[in-house]
Short mmCIF file of C-alpha atoms in Angstrom, two decimals:
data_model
loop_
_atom_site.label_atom_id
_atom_site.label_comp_id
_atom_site.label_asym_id
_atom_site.label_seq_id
_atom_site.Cartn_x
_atom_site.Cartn_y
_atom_site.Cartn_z
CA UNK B 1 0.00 0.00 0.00
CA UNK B 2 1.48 3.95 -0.49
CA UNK B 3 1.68 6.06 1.70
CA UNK B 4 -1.44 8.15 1.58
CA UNK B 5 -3.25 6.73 4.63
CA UNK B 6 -3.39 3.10 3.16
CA UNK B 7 -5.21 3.20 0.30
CA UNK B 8 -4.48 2.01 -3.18
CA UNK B 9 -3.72 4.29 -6.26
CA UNK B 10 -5.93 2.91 -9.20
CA UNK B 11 -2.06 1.86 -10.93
CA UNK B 12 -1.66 0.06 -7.79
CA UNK B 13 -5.29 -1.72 -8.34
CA UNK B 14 -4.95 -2.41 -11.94
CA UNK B 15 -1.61 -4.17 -11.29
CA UNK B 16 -2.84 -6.45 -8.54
CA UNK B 17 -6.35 -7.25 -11.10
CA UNK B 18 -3.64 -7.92 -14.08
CA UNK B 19 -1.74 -10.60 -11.65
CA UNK B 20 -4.54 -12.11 -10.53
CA UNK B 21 -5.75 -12.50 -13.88
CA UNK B 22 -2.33 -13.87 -15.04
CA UNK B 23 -2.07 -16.45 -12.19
CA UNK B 24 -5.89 -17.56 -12.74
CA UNK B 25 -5.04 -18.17 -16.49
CA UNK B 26 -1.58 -19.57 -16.03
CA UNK B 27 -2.91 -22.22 -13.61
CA UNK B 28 -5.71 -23.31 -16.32
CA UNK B 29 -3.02 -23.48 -18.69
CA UNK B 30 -0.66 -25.68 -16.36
CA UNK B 31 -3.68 -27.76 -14.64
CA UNK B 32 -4.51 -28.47 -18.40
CA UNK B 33 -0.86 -29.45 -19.78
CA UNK B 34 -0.66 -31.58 -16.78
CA UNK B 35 -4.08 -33.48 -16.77
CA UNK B 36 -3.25 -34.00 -20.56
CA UNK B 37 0.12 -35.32 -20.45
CA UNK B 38 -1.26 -37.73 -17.58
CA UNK B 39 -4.89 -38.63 -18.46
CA UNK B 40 -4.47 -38.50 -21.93
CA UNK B 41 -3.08 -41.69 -22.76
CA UNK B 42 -5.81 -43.61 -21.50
CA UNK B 43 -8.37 -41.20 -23.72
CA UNK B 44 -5.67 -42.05 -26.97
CA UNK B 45 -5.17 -45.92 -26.71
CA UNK B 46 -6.64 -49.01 -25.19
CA UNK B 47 -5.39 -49.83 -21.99
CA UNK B 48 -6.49 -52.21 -19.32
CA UNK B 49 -8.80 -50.58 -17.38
CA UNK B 50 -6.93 -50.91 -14.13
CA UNK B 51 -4.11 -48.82 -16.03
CA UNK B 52 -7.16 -46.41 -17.70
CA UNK B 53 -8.47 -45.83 -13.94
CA UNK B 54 -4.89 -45.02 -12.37
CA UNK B 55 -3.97 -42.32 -15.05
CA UNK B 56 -7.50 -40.65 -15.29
CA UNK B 57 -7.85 -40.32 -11.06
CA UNK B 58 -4.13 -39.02 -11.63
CA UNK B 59 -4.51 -36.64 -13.74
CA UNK B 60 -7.97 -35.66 -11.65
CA UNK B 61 -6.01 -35.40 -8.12
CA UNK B 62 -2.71 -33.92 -9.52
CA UNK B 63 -4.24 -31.08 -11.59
CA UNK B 64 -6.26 -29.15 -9.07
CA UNK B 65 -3.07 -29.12 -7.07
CA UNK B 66 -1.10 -28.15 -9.97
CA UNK B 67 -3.44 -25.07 -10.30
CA UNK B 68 -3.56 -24.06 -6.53
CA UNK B 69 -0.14 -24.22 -6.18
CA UNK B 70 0.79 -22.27 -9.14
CA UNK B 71 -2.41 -19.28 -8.47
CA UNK B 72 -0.31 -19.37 -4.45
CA UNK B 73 3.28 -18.92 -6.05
CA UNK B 74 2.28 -16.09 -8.70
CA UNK B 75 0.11 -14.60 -5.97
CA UNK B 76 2.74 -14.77 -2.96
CA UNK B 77 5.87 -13.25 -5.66
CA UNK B 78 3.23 -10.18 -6.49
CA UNK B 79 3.00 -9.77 -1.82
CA UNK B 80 7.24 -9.88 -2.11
CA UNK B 81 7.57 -8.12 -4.26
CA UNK B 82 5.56 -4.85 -3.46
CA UNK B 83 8.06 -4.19 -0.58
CA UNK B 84 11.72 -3.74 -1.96
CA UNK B 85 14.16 -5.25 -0.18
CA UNK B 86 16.46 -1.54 0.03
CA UNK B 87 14.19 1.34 0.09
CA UNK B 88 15.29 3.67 -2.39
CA UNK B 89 17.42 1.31 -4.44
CA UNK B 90 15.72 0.02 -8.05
CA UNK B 91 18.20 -3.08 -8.64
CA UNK B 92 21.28 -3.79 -6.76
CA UNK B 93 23.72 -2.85 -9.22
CA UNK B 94 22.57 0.58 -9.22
#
């Protein structure tokens, strides 16, 4: 937040609406490789159906995590990185 009694310049709100947005569709996109590249073998070819089973409940418990975890880390690097680490400093070679 700035300095102007907490609240949020509309730059400052666009930027956090833009992240969120990016970490929402970044996750689909990753939950959907994922669930694809798992489950998608047994949806291509005949497999036993013990086989079938295993790789579609795979690919049905490993994507939702895929998806939380990635919306946490793209959410939790936009919270670091609002407060820099030197106050005044842009990069540390400057």
């Amino acid at each position: 937040m700035s300095g102007n009694g907490g609240r949020r310049t509309q730059a400052e709100r666009d930027a956090i609406t833009v992240e969120i947005g990016y970490a929402l569709c970044s996750a689909v996109f990753a939950a959907a490789v994922l669930f694809g590249a798992v489950a998608g073998p047994a949806m291509l070819f005949e497999l036993p159906a013990l086989a079938e089973k295993a790789l579609l409940r795979t690919g049905q418990v490993l994507a939702p995590v895929v998806f939380v975890v990635r919306v946490v880390s793209v959410l939790l690097r936009l919270r670091a990185g609002a407060q820099p680490s030197q106050p005044g400093r842009t990069s540390p070679d400057s």
